[in-house]
PDB file of C-alpha atoms in Angstrom:
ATOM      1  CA  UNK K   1      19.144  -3.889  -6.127  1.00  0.00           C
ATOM      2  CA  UNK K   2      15.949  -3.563  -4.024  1.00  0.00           C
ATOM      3  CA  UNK K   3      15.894  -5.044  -0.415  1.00  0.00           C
ATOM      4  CA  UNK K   4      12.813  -4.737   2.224  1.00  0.00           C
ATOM      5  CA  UNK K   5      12.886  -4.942   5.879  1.00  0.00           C
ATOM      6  CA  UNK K   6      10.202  -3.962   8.607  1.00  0.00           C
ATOM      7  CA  UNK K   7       9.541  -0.098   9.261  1.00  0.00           C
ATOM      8  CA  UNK K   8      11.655   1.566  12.058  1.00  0.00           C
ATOM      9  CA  UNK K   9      11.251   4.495  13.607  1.00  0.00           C
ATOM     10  CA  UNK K  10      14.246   6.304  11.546  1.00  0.00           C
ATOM     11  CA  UNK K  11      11.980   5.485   8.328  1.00  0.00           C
ATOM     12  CA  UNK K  12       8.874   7.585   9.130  1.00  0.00           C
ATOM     13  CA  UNK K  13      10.592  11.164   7.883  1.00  0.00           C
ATOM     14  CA  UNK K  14      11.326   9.151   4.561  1.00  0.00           C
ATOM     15  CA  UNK K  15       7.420   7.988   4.591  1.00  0.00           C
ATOM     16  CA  UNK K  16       6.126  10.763   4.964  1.00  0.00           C
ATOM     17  CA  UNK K  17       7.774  12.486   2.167  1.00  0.00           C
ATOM     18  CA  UNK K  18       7.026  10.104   0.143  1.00  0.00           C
ATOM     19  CA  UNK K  19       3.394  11.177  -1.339  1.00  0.00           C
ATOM     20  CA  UNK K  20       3.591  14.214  -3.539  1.00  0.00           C
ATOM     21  CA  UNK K  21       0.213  16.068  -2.935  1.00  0.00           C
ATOM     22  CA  UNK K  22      -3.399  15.674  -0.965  1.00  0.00           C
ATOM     23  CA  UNK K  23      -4.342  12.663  -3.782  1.00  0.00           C
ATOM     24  CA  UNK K  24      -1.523  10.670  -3.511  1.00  0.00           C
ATOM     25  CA  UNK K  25      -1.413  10.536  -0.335  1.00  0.00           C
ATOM     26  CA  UNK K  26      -5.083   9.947  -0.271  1.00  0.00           C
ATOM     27  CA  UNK K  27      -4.803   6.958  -2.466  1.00  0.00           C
ATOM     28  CA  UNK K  28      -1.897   5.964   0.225  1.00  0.00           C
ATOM     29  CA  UNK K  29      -4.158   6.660   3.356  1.00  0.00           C
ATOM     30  CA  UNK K  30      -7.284   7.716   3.062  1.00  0.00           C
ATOM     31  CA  UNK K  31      -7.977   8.552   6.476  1.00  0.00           C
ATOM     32  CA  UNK K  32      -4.828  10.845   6.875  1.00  0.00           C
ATOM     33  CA  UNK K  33      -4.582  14.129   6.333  1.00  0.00           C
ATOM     34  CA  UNK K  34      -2.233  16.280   4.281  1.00  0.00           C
ATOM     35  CA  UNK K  35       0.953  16.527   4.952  1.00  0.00           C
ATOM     36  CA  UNK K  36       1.628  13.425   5.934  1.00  0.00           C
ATOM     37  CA  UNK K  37       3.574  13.112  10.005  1.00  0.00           C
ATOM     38  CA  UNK K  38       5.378  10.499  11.505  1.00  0.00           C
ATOM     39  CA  UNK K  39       2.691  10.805  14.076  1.00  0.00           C
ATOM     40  CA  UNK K  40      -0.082   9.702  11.743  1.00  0.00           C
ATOM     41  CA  UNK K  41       1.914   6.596  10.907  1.00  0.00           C
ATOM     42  CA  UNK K  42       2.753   5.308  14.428  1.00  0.00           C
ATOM     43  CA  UNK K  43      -1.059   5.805  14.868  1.00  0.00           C
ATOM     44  CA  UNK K  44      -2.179   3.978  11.887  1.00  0.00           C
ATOM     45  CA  UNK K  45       0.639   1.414  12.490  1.00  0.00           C
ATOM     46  CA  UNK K  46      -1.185  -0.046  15.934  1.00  0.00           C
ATOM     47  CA  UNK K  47      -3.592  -1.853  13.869  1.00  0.00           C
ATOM     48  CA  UNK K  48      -1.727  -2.544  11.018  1.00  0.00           C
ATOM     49  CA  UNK K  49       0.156  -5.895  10.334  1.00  0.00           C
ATOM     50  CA  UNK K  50       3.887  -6.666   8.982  1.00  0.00           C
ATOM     51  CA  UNK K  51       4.455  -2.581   8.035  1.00  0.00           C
ATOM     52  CA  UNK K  52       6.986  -2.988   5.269  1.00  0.00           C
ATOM     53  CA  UNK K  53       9.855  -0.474   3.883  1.00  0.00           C
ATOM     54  CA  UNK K  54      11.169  -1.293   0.169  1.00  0.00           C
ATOM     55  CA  UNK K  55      14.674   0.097   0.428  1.00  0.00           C
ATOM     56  CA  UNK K  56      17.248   0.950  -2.706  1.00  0.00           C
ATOM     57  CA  UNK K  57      21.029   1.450  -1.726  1.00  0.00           C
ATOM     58  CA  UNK K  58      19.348   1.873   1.909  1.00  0.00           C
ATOM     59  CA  UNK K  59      17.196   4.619   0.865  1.00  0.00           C
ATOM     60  CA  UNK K  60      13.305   3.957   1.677  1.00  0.00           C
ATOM     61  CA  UNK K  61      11.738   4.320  -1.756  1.00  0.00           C
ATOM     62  CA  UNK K  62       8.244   2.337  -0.777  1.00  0.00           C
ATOM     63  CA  UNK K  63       5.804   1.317   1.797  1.00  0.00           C
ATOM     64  CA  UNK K  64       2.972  -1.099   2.602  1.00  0.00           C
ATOM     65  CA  UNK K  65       1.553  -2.827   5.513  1.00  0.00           C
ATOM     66  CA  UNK K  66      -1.572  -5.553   6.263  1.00  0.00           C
ATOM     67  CA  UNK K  67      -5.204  -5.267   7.843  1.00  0.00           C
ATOM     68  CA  UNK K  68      -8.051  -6.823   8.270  1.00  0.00           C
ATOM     69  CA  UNK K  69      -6.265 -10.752   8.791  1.00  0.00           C
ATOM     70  CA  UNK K  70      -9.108 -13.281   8.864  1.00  0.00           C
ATOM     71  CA  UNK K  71      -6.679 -16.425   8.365  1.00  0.00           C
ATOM     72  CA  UNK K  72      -8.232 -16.965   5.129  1.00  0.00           C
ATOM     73  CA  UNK K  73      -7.403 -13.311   3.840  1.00  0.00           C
ATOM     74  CA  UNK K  74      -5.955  -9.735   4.187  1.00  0.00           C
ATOM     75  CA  UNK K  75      -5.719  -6.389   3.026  1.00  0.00           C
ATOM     76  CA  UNK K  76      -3.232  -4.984   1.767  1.00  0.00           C
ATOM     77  CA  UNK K  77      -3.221  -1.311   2.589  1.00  0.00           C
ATOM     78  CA  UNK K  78      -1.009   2.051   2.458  1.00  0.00           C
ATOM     79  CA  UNK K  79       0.912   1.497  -0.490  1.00  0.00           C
ATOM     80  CA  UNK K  80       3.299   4.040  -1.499  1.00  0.00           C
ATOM     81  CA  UNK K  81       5.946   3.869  -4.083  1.00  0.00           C
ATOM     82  CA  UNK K  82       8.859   7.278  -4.324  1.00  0.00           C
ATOM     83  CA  UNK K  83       7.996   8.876  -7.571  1.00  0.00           C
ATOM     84  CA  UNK K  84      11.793   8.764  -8.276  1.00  0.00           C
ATOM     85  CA  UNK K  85      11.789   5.021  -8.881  1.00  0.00           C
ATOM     86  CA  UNK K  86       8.162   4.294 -10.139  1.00  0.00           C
ATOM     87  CA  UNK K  87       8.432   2.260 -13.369  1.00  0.00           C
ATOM     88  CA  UNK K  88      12.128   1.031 -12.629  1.00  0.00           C
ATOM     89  CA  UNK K  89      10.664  -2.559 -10.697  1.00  0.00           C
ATOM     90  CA  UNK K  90      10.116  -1.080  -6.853  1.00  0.00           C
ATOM     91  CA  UNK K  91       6.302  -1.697  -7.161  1.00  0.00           C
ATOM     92  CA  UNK K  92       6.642  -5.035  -8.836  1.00  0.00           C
ATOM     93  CA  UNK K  93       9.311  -6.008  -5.961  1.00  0.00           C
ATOM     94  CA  UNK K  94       7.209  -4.450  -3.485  1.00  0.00           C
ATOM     95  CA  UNK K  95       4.111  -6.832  -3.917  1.00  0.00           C
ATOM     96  CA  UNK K  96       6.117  -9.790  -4.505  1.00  0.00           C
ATOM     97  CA  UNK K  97       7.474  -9.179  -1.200  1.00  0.00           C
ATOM     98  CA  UNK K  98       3.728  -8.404   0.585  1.00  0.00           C
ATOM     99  CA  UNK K  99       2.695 -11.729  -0.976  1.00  0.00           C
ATOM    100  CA  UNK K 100       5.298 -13.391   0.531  1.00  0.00           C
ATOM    101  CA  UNK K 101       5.069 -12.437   3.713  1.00  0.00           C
ATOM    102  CA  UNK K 102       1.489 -12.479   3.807  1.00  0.00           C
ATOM    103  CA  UNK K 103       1.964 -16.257   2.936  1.00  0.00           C
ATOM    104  CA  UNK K 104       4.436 -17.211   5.494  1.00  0.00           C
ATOM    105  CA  UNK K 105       4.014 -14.956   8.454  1.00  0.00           C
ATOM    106  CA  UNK K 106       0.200 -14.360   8.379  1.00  0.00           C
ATOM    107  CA  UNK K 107      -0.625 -17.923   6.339  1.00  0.00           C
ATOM    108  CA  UNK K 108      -3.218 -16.334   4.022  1.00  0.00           C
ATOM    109  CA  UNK K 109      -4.243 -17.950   0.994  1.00  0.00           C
ATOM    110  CA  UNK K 110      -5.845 -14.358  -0.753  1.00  0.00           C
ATOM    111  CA  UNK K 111      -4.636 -10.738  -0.758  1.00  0.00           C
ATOM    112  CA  UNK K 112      -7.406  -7.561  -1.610  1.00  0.00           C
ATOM    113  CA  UNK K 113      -7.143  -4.495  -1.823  1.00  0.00           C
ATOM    114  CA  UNK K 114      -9.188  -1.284  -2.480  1.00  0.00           C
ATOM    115  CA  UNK K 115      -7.315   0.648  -5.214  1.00  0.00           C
ATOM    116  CA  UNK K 116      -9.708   4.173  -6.188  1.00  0.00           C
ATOM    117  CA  UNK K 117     -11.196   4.417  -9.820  1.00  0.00           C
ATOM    118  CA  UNK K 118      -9.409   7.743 -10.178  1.00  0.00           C
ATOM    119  CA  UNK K 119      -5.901   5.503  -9.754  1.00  0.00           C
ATOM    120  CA  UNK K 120      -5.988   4.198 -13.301  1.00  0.00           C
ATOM    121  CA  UNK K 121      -1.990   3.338 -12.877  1.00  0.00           C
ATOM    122  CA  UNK K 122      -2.547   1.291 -10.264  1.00  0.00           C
ATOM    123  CA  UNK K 123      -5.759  -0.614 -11.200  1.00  0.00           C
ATOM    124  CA  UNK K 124      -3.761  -1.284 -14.608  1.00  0.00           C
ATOM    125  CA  UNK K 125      -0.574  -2.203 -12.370  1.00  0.00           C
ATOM    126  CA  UNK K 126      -2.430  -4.576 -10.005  1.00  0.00           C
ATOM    127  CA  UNK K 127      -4.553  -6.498 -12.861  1.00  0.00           C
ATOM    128  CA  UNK K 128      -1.693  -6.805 -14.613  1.00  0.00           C
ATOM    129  CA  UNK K 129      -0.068  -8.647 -11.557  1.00  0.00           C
ATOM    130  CA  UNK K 130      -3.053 -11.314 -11.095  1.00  0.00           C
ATOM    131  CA  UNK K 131      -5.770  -9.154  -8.860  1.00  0.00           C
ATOM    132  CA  UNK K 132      -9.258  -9.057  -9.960  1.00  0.00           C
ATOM    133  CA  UNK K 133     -11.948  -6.778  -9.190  1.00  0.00           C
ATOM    134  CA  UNK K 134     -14.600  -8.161  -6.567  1.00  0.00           C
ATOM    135  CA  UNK K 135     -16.592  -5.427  -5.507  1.00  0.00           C
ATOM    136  CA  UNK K 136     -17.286  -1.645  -5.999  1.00  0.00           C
ATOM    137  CA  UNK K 137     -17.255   0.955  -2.547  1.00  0.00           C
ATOM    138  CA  UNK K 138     -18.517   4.671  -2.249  1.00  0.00           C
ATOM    139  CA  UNK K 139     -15.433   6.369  -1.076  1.00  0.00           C
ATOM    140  CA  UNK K 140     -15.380  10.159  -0.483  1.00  0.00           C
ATOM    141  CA  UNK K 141     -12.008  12.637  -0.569  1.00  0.00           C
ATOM    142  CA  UNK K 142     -11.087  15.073   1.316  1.00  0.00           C
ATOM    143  CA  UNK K 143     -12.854  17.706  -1.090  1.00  0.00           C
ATOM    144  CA  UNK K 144     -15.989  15.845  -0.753  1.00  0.00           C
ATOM    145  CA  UNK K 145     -16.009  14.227  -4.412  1.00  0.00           C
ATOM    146  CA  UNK K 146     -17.506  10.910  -5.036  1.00  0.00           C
ATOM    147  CA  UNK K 147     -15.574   8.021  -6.084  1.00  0.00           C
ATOM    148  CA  UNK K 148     -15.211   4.161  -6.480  1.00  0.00           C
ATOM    149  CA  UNK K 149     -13.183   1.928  -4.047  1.00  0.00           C
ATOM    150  CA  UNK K 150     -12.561  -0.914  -6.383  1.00  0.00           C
ATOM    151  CA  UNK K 151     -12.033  -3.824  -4.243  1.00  0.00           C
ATOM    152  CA  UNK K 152      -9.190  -6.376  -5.846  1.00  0.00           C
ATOM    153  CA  UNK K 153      -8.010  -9.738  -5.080  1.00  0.00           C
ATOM    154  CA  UNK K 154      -5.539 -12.486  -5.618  1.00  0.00           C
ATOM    155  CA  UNK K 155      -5.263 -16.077  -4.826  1.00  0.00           C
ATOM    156  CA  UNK K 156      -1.686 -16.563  -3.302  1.00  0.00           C
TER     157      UNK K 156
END
């Protein structure tokens, strides 16, 4: 049902519509700002590794990419999921396919992540997939309120 391939330049429309409002998209990408452009992508994309489209029928319905490769680890970062096909198996699919690649194209034997206190879906969704907390980070959105980067990890 769901198939992934890299991102092409056709997909960035797609992306971009693919947060709902200012905190999704900040959970997605901090450092952007709301609405989300193509622009903003192909900027963040030059230091990003492996950027990833999830695709259903050929439709993009999610997106992740790498940073931060040490050989031993990397982060997983800008993780987006439609809201038309959350809790029908995209995410699930989605990180199966990061930890793959991260395994055989960057040879990493751990995958973190910072998922934001506020994101109680997706803590519960990544513990329940094998990541563990490591660390706590002061993050601050857009409107200048105060939360916790919890920092997550998995052995691959």
């Amino acid at each position: 049902m769901f198939s992934h391939r890299p991102l092409q330049e056709n997909d960035l429309d797609a992306i971009c519509s693919l947060p709902q409002n200012e905190e999704e998209l900040y959970f997605m990408f901090p450092k952007a700002v709301y609405p989300l452009t193509p622009e903003q992508i192909v900027e963040a994309v030059k230091n990003r590794l492996e950027p990833t489209v999830i695709l259903c029928d050929h439709i993009v319905v999610s997106y992740a990419n790498f940073y931060d490769n040490d050989c031993e680890s990397c982060w997983l970062g800008n993780v987006i999921v439609s809201s038309d096909y959350r809790g029908k198996g995209v995410s699930q699919f989605l990180i199966d396919t990061m930890e793959s690649i991260a395994k055989q194209n960057l040879k990493v034997k751990k995958l973190k992540l910072v998922c934001h206190n506020t994101n109680t879906r997706g803590i519960l969704f990544y513990k329940k997939y094998g990541f563990k907390p490591f660390d706590i980070s002061v993050r601050v959105k857009p409107s200048g309120e105060f939360i916790a980067g919890i920092h997550m990890e998995k052995k691959l």
